[in-house]
Coordinates of C-alpha atoms in Angstrom, one line a residue:
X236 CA 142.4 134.5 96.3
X237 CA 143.1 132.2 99.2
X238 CA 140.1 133.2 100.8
X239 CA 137.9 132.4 97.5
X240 CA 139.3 128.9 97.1
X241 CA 138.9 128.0 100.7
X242 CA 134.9 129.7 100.2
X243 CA 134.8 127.3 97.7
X244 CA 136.0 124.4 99.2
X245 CA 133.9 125.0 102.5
X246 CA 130.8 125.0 100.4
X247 CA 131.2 122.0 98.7
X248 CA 132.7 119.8 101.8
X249 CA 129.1 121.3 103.4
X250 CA 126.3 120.8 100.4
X251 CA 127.6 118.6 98.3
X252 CA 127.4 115.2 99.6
X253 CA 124.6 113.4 98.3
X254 CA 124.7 109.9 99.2
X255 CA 123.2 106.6 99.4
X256 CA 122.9 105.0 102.5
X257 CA 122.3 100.6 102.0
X258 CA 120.3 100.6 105.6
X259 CA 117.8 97.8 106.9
X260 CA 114.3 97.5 106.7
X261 CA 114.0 98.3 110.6
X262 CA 115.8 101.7 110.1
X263 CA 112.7 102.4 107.8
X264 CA 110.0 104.8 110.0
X265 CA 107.8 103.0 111.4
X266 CA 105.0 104.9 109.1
X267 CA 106.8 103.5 106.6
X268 CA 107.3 100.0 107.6
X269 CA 103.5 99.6 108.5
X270 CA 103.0 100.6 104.9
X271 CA 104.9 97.9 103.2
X272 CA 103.6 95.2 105.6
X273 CA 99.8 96.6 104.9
X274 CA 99.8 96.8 101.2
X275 CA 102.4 94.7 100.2
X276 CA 102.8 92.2 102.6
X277 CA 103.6 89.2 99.8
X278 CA 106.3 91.1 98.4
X279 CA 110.0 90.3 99.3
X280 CA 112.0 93.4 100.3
X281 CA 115.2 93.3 98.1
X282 CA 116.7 96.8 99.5
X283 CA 116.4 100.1 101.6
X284 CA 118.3 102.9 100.4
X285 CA 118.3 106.2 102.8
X286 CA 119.3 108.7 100.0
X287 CA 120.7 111.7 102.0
X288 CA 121.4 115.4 100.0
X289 CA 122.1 118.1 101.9
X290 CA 119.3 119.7 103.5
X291 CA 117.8 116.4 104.5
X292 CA 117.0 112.8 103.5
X293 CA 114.4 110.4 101.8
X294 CA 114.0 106.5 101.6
X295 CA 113.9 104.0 98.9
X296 CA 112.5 100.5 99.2
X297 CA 113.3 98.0 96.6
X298 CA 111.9 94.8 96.3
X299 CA 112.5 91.7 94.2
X300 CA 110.0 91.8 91.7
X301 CA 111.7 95.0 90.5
X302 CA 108.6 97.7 92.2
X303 CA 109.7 101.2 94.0
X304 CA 109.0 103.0 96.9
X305 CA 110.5 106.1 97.7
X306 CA 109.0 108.0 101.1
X307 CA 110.0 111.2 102.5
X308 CA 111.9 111.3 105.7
X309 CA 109.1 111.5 108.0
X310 CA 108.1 108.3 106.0
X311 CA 105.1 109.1 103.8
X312 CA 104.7 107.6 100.4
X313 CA 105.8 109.6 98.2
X314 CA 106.4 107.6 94.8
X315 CA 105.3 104.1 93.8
X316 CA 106.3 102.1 90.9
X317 CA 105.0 98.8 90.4
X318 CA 107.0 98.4 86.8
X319 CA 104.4 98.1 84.6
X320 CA 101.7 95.6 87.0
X321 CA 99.2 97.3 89.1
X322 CA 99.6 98.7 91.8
X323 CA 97.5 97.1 94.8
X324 CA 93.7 97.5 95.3
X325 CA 94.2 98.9 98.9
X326 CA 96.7 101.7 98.0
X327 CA 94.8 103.1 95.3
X328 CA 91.8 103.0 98.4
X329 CA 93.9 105.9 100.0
X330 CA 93.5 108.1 96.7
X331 CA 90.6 110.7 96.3
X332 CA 87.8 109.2 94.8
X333 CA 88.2 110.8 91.6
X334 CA 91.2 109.9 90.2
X335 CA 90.1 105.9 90.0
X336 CA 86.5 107.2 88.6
X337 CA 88.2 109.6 86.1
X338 CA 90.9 106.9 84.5
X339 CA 87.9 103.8 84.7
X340 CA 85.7 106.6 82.5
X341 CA 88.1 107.5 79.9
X342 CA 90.8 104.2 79.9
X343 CA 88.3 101.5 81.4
X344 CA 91.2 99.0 80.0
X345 CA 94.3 100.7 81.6
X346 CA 95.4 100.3 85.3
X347 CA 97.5 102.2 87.6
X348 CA 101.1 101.5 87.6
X349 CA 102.7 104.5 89.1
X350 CA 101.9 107.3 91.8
X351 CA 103.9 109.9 92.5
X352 CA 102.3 112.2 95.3
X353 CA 103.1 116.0 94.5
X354 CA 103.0 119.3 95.9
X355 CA 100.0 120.0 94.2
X356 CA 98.3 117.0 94.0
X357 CA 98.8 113.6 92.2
X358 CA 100.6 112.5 88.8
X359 CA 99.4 108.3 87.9
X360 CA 100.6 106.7 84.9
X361 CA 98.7 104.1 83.5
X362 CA 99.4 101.1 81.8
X363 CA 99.9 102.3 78.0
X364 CA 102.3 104.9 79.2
X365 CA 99.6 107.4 79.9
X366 CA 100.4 110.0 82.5
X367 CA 97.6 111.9 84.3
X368 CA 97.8 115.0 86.7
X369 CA 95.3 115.4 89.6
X370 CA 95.0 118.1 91.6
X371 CA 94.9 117.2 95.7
X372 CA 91.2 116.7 95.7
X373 CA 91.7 114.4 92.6
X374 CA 91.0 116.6 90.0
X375 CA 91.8 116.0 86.4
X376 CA 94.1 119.0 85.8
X377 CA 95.8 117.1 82.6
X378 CA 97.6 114.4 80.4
X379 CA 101.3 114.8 80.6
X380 CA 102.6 113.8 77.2

């Protein structure tokens, strides 16, 4: 029984600390610090979180106007949420082609709010509260309701 509990206790003490990190904008990767300053260079940093789990890490970025960044620990975007305004001109540039064509064709009057960059591909949510699945090569695959 001794043996169980102290099993038990082992396991936890080695995957179960999740945890927050407050860091500065200079632990960042560089990767990821290049792509704040290139496509949101007006916007005030309010926070860098390094959320660790454990089997590895990932990195928030809040700023003051409320938007999200999360990035994976080599420091790739992973997730961006502009809260509702659109997100800038120059970051939906580095999307395939046919997500921006596809959501101007059928919701000319929405914009992009919110990426999250997937395993298989892309979910957006527009304004409206319309989320959209893309497969890597920006294929519609469908509308998440």
């Amino acid at each position: 029984m001794f043996l169980a509990a102290s099993l038990v206790l082992v396991s936890i003490s080695c995957f179960g600390f999740d945890r927050d990190k407050v860091v500065t904008f200079s632990n960042l990767p560089k990767e990821s610090q290049k792509f704040i300053k290139t496509h949101f260079p007006n916007v005030k940093v309010s926070r860098v979180v390094k959320d660790i789990d454990s089997f590895t890490h990932s990195w928030e970025v809040d700023f003051v106007n409320g938007w999200e960044i999360e990035f994976t620990a080599e420091g790739k975007w992973d997730h961006i949420d502009c809260k509702g305004s659109a997100v800038p001109a120059s970051v939906l540039a580095l999307l395939p082609a046919n997500i921006l064509t596809y959501c101007k064709a059928h919701f000319p009057n929405a914009v992009i709010v919110e990426i999250d960059h997937e395993t298989y591909g892309y979910e957006v949510e527009l304004s409206g509260d319309i989320t959209i699945e893309f497969d890597k090569k920006g294929n519609f695959i469908r509308i998440d309701d």
